CSV table of C-alpha atoms in Angstrom, one decimal:
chain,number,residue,atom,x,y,z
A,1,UNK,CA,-292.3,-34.7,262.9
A,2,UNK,CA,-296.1,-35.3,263.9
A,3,UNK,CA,-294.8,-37.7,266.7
A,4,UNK,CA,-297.9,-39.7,266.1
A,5,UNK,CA,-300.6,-37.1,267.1
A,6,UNK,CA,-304.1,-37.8,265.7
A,7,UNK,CA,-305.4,-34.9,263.0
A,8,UNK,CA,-308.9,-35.3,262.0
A,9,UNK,CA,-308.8,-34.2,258.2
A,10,UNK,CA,-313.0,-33.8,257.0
A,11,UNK,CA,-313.4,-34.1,253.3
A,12,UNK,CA,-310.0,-36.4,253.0
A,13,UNK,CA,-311.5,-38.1,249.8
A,14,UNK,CA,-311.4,-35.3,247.9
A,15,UNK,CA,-308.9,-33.9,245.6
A,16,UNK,CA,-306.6,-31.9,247.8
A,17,UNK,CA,-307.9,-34.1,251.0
A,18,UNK,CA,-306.0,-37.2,250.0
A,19,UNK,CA,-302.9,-35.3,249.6
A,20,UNK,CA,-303.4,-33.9,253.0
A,21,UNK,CA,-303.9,-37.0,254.3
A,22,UNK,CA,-300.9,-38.7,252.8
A,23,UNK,CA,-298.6,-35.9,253.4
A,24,UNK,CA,-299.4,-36.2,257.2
A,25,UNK,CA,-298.6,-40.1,257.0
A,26,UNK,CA,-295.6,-38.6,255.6
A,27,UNK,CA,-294.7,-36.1,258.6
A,28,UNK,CA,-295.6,-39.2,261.1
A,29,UNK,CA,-298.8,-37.7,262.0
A,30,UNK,CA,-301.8,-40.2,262.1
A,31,UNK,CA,-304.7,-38.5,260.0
A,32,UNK,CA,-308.4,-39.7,260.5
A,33,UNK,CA,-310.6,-39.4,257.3
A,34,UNK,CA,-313.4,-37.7,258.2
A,35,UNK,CA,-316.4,-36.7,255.7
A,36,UNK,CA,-319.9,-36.8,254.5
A,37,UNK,CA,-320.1,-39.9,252.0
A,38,UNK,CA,-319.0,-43.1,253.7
A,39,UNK,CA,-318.7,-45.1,250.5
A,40,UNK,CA,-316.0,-42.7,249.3
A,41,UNK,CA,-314.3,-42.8,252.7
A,42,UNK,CA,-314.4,-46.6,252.5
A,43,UNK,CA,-312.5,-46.6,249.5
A,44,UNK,CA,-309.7,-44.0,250.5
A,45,UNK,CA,-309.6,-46.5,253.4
A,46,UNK,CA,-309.3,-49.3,251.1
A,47,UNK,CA,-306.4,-47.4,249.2
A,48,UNK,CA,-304.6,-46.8,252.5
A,49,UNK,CA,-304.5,-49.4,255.0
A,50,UNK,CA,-304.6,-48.5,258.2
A,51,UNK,CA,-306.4,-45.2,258.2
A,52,UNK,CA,-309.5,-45.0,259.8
A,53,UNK,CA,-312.6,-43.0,259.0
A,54,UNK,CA,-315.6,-41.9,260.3
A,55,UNK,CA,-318.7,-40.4,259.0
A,56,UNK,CA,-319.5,-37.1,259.9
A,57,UNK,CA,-321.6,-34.1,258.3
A,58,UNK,CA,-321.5,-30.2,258.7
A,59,UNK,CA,-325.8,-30.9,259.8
A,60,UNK,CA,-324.8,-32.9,262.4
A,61,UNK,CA,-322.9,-31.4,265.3
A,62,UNK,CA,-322.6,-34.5,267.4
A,63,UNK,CA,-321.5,-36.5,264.1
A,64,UNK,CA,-319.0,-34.0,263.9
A,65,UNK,CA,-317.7,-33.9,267.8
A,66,UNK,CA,-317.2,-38.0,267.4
A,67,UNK,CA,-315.0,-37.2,263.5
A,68,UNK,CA,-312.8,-34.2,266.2
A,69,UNK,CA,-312.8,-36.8,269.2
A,70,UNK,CA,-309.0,-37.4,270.7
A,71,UNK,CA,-307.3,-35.4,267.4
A,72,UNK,CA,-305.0,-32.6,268.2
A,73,UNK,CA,-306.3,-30.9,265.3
A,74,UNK,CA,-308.3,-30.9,262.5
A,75,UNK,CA,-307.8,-29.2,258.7
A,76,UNK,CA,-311.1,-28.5,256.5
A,77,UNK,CA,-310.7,-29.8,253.2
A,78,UNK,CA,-314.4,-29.6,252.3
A,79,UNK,CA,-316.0,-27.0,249.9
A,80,UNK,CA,-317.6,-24.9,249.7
A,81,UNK,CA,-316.4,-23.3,252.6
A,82,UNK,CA,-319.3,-21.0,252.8
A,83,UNK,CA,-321.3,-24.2,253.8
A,84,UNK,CA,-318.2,-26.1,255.9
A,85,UNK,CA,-316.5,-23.6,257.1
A,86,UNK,CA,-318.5,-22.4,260.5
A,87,UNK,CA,-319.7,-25.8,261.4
A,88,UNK,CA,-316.2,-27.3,261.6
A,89,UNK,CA,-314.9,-24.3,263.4
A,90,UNK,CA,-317.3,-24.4,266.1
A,91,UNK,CA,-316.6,-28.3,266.6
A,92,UNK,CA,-312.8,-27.5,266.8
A,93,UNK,CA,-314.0,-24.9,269.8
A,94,UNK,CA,-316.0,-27.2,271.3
A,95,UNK,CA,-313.2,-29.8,271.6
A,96,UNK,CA,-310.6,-27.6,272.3
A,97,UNK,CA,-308.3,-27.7,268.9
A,98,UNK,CA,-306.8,-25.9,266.8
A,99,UNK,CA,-308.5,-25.8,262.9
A,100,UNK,CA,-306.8,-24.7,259.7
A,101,UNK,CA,-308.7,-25.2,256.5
A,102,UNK,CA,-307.6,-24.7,252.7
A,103,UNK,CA,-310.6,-22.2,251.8
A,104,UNK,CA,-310.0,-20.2,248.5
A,105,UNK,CA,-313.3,-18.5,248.4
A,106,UNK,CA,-312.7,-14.5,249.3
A,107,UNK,CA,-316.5,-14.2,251.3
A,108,UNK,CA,-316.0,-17.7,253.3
A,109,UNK,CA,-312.8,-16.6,254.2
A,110,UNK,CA,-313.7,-13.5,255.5
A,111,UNK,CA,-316.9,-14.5,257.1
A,112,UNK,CA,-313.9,-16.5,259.5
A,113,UNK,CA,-312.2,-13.5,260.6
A,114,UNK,CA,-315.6,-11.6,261.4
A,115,UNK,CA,-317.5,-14.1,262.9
A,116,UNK,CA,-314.7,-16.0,265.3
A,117,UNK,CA,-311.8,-13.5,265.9
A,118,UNK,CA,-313.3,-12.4,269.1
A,119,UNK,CA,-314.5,-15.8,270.5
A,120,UNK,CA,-311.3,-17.9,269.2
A,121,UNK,CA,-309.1,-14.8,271.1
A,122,UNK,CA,-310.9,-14.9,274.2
A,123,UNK,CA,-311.0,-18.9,274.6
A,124,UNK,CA,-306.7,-18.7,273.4
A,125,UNK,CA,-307.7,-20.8,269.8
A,126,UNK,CA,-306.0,-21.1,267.1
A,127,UNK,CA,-308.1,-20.7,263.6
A,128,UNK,CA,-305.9,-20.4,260.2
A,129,UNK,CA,-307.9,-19.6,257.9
A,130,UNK,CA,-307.3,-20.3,253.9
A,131,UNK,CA,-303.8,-21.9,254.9
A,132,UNK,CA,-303.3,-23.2,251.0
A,133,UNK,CA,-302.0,-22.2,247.4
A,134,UNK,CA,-304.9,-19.5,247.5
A,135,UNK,CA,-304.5,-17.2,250.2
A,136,UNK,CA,-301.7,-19.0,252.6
A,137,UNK,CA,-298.4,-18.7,250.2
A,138,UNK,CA,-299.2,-15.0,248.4
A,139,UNK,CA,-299.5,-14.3,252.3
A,140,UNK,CA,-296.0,-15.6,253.6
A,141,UNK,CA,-294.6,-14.0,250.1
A,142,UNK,CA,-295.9,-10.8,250.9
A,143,UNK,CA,-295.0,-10.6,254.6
A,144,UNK,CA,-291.2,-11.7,253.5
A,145,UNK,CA,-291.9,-9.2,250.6
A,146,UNK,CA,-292.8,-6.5,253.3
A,147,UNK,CA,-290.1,-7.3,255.6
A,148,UNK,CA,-289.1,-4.1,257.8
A,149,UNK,CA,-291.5,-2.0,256.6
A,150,UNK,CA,-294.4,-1.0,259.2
A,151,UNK,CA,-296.9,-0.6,256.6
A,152,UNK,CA,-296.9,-0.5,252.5
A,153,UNK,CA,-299.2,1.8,249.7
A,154,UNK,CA,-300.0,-1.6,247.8
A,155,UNK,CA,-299.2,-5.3,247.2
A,156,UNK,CA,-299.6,-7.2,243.8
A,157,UNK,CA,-299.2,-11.0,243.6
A,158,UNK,CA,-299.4,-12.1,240.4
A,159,UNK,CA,-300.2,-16.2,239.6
A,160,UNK,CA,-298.5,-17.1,236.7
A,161,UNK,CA,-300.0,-21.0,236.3
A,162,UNK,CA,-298.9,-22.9,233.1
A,163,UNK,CA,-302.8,-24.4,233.3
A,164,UNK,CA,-305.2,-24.7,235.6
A,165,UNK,CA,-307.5,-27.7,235.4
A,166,UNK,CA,-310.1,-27.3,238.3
A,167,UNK,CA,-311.3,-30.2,240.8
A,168,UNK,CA,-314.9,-30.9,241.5
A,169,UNK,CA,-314.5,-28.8,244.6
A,170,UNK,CA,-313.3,-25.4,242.9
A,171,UNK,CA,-316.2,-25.5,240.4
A,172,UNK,CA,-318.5,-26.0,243.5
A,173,UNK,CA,-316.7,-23.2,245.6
A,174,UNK,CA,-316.9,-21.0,242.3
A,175,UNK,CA,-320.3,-21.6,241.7
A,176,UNK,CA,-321.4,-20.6,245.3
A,177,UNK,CA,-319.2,-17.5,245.1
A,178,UNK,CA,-321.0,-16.2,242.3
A,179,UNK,CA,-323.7,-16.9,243.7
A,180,UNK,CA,-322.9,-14.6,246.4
A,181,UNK,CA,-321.9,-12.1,244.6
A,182,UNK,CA,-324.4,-11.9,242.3
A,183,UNK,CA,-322.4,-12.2,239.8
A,184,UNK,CA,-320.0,-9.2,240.5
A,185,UNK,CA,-316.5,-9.5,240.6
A,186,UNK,CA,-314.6,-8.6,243.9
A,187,UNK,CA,-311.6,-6.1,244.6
A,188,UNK,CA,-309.8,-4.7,247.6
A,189,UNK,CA,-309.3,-1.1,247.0
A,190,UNK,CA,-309.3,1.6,249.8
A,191,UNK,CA,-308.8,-0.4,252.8
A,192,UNK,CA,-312.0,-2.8,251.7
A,193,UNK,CA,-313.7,-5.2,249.6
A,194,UNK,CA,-315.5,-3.3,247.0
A,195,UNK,CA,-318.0,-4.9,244.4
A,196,UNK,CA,-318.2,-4.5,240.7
A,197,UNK,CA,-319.9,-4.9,237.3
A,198,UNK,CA,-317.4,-4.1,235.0
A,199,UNK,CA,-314.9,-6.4,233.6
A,200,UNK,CA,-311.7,-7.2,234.6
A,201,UNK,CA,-308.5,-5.2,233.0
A,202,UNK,CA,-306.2,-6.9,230.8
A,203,UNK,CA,-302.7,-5.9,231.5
A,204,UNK,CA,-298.9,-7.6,231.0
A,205,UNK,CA,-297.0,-8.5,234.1
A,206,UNK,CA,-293.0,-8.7,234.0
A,207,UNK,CA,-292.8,-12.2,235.5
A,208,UNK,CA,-289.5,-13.6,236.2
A,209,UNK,CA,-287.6,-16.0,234.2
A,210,UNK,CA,-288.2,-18.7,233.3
A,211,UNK,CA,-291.9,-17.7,232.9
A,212,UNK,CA,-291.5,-13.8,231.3
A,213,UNK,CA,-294.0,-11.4,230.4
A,214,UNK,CA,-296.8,-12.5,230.4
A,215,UNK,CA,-300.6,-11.5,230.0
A,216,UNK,CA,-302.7,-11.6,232.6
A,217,UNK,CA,-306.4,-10.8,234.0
A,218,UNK,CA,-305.6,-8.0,236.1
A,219,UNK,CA,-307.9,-8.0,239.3
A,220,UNK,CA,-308.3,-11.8,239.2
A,221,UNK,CA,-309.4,-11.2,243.2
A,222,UNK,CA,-308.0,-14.3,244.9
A,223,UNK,CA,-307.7,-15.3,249.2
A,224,UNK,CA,-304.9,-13.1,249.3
A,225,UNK,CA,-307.2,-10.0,249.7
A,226,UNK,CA,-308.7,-11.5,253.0
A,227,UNK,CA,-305.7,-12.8,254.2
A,228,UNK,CA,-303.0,-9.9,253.6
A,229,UNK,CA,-305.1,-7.2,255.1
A,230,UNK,CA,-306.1,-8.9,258.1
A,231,UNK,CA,-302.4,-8.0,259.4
A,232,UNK,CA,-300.6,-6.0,257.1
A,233,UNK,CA,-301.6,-2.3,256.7
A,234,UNK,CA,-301.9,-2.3,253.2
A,235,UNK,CA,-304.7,-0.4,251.6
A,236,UNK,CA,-304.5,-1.4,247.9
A,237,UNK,CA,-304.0,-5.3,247.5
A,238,UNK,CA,-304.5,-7.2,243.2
A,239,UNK,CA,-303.9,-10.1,242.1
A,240,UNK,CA,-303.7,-11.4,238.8
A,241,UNK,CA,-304.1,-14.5,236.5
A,242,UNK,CA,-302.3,-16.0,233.8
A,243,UNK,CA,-305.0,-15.5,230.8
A,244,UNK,CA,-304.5,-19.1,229.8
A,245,UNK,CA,-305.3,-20.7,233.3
A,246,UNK,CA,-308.0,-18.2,233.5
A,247,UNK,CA,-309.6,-19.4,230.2
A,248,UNK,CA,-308.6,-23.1,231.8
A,249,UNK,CA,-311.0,-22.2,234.7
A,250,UNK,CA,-314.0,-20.8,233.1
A,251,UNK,CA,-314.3,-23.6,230.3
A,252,UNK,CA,-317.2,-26.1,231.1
A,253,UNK,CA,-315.1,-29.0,229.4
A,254,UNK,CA,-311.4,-28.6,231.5
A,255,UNK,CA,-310.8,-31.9,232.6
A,256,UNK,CA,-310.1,-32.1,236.1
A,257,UNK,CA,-306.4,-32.5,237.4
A,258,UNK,CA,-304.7,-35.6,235.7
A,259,UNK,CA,-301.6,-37.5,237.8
A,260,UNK,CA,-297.9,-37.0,236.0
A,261,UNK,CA,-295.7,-39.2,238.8
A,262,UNK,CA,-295.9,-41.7,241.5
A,263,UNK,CA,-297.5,-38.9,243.8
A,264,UNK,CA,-300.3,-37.8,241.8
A,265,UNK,CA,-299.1,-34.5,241.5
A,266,UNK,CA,-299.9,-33.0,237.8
A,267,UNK,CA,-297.7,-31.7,235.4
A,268,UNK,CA,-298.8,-27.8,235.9
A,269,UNK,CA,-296.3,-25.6,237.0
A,270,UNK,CA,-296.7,-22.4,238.6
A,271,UNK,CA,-295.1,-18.9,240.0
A,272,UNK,CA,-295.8,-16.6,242.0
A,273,UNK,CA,-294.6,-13.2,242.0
A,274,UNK,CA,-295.2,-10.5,245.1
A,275,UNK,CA,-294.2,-7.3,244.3
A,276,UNK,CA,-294.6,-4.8,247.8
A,277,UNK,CA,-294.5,-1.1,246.9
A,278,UNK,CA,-294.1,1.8,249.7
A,279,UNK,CA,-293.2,5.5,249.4
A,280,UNK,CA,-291.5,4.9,245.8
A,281,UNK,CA,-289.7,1.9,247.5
A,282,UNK,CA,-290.2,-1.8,245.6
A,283,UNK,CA,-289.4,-5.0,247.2
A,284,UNK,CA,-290.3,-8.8,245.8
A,285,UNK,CA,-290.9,-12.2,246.5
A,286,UNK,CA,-290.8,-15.0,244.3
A,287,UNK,CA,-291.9,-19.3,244.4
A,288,UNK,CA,-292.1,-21.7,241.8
A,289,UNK,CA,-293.7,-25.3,242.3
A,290,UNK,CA,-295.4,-28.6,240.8
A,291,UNK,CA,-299.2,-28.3,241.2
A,292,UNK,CA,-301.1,-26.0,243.0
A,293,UNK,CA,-303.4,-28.4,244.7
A,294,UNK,CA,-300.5,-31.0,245.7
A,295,UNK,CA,-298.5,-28.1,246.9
A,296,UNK,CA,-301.4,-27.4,249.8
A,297,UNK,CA,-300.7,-30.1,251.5
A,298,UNK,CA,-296.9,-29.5,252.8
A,299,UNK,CA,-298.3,-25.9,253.3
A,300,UNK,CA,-300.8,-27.1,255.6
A,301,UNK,CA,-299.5,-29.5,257.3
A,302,UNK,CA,-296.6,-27.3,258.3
A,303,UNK,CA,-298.9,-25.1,259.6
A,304,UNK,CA,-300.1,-27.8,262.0
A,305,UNK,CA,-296.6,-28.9,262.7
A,306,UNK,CA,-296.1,-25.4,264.2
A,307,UNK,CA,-298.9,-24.9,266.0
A,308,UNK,CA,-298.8,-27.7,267.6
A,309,UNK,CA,-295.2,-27.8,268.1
A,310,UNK,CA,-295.8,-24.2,269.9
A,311,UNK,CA,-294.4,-22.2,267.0
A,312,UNK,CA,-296.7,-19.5,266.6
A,313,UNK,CA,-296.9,-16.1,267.3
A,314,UNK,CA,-300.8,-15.0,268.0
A,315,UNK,CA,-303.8,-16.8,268.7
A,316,UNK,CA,-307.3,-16.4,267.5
A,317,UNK,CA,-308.3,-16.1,263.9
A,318,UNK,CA,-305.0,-15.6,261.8
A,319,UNK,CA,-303.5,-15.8,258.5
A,320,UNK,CA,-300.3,-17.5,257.6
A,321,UNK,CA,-297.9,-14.8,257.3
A,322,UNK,CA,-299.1,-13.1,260.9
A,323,UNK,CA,-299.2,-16.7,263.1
A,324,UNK,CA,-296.2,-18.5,261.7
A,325,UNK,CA,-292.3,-16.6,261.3
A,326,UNK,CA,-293.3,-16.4,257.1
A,327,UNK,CA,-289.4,-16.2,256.2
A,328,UNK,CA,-288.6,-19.7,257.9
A,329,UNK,CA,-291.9,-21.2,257.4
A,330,UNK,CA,-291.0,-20.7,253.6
A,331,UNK,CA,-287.5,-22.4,253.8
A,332,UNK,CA,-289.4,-25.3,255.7
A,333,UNK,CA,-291.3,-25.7,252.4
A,334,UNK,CA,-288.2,-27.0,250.3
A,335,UNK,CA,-288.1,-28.8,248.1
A,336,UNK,CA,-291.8,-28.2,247.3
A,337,UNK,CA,-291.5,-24.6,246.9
A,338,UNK,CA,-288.6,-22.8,245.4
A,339,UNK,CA,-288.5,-19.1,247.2
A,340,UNK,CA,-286.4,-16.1,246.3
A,341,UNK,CA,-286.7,-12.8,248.4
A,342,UNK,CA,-285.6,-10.0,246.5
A,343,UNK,CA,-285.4,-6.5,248.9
């Protein structure tokens, strides 16, 4: 349990923020909201007595030392990353901490890796990167998916989601994407990230029961292909969509997630299915879950359970499957995850 260490938690008023924060509460950690808009902070506050906030922005350095000041960590739930990401980082260097963020977009993600594996190695930091639905669990799957195998021809992780009604912040962190990319979608083919104009193939993919075969958007380029590669030698890494949660995603009128229980979570399901594939050799991994934003949470505040309980395996800039022992950090995730490793 947190044993009552502070964790600064900037952009806790958002979607996936107050689940952070009140999973923390949960795990007897003590989060401080931390974020640009202080009318929205005073009202989280207002919905949570006892928490305290404080006002920070990504502009303001010193705004953001006094949001990190006496926490033993701090976890970026702000989008888009592209614009929180780096300013957050180097305020977690400055005051010595470790910072994990929930990042889903591919170039923010790998912009991370480039620009602070070097300086987060040398000063012994610990930086976790995209530690969320989006990049963090098709990680862990594919690791456990790997298992014994030094290196593997290809990795597919396949999202089957019954819906997918997007917050405020994944239309933000979609828009800047494209933005990026010009419009071109993204792959990881030959050891790299490789741009194209083309569209996306359509393809069925042999999902598990209860879900079954299902079609999906093939090349629906998610986290995972930052996150995988930075520690497994694979040279070919897809992922694919559900065409339904797709279509969810790229309509202007989705409504936003809706609350089905007394934890907010919605009533979306999904399941993800890792299939590793090596010299002829197959191996898979499977989880099922409530909500993909909901689910974050546990996932990253069990990442800053370990680190700061000292269960870790690197430092520097890392994904989840190479810092954290993938196999038990998945068990750790029941009953909010259901995992089945099939070798």
């Amino acid at each position: 349990m947190g044993s009552g260490q502070t964790v600064a938690v900037f952009g806790a008023y958002g979607h996936t923020g107050r689940f952070v924060v009140a999973e923390l509460r949960e795990r007897g950690f003590v989060p401080v909201a931390s974020g640009r808009d202080a009318g929205k902070l005073e009202a989280l506050a207002a919905s949570a007595p006892g928490l305290e906030t404080r006002t920070a922005s990504v502009d303001d350095p010193a705004s953001l030392d006094r949001a990190l000041a006496g926490a033993a960590a701090v976890v970026n739930c702000a989008g888009p990353f592209a614009t929180t990401a780096a300013p957050l980082i180097e305020a977690a260097l400055r005051a010595g901490i470790p910072y994990v963020d929930v990042a889903a977009e591919i170039e923010a993600n790998a912009d991370t890796f480039t620009h602070f594996a070097d300086r987060a190695r040398a000063a012994g930091a610990v930086i976790v990167p995209a530690m969320a639905f989006y990049g963090g669990l098709g990680d862990l799957l594919t690791t456990v998916a790997m298992g014994d195998w030094s290196a593997a021809d290809e990795a597919h992780v396949a999202y089957g989601l019954s819906s997918w009604h997007p917050t405020a912040g994944t239309r933000a962190a979609g828009a800047v994407s494209r933005q990026r990319r010009d419009g071109r979608r993204v792959v990881y083919t030959n050891g790299r990230l490789e741009y194209r104009q083309d569209d996306p193939p359509i393809l069925e993919w042999p999902f598990p029961d209860p879900i079954g075969p299902r079609t999906v958007i093939g090349e629906f380029t998610m986290a995972d292909v930052v996150t995988v590669p930075s520690h497994l030698p694979i040279p070919e890494v897809r992922t694919y969509m559900t065409v339904e949660a797709a279509r969810d995603l790229s309509a202007p009128d989705t409504p936003a997630p809706a609350p089905a229980d007394e934890h907010g979570r919605s009533d979306q399901t999904f399941l993800v299915d890792v299939v590793v594939r090596s010299r002829g050799g197959e191996r898979r991994a499977v989880a099922s879950g409530r909500d993909i934003y909901a689910v974050t949470a546990p996932l990253v505040v069990e990442a800053v359970d370990r680190i700061l309980t000292g269960r870790t395996r690197t430092v520097g800039v890392a994904s989840a499957g190479e810092i954290f022992d993938a196999a038990d950090f998945l068990r750790a995730l029941s009953p909010y995850v259901s995992v089945e490793s099939r070798p």
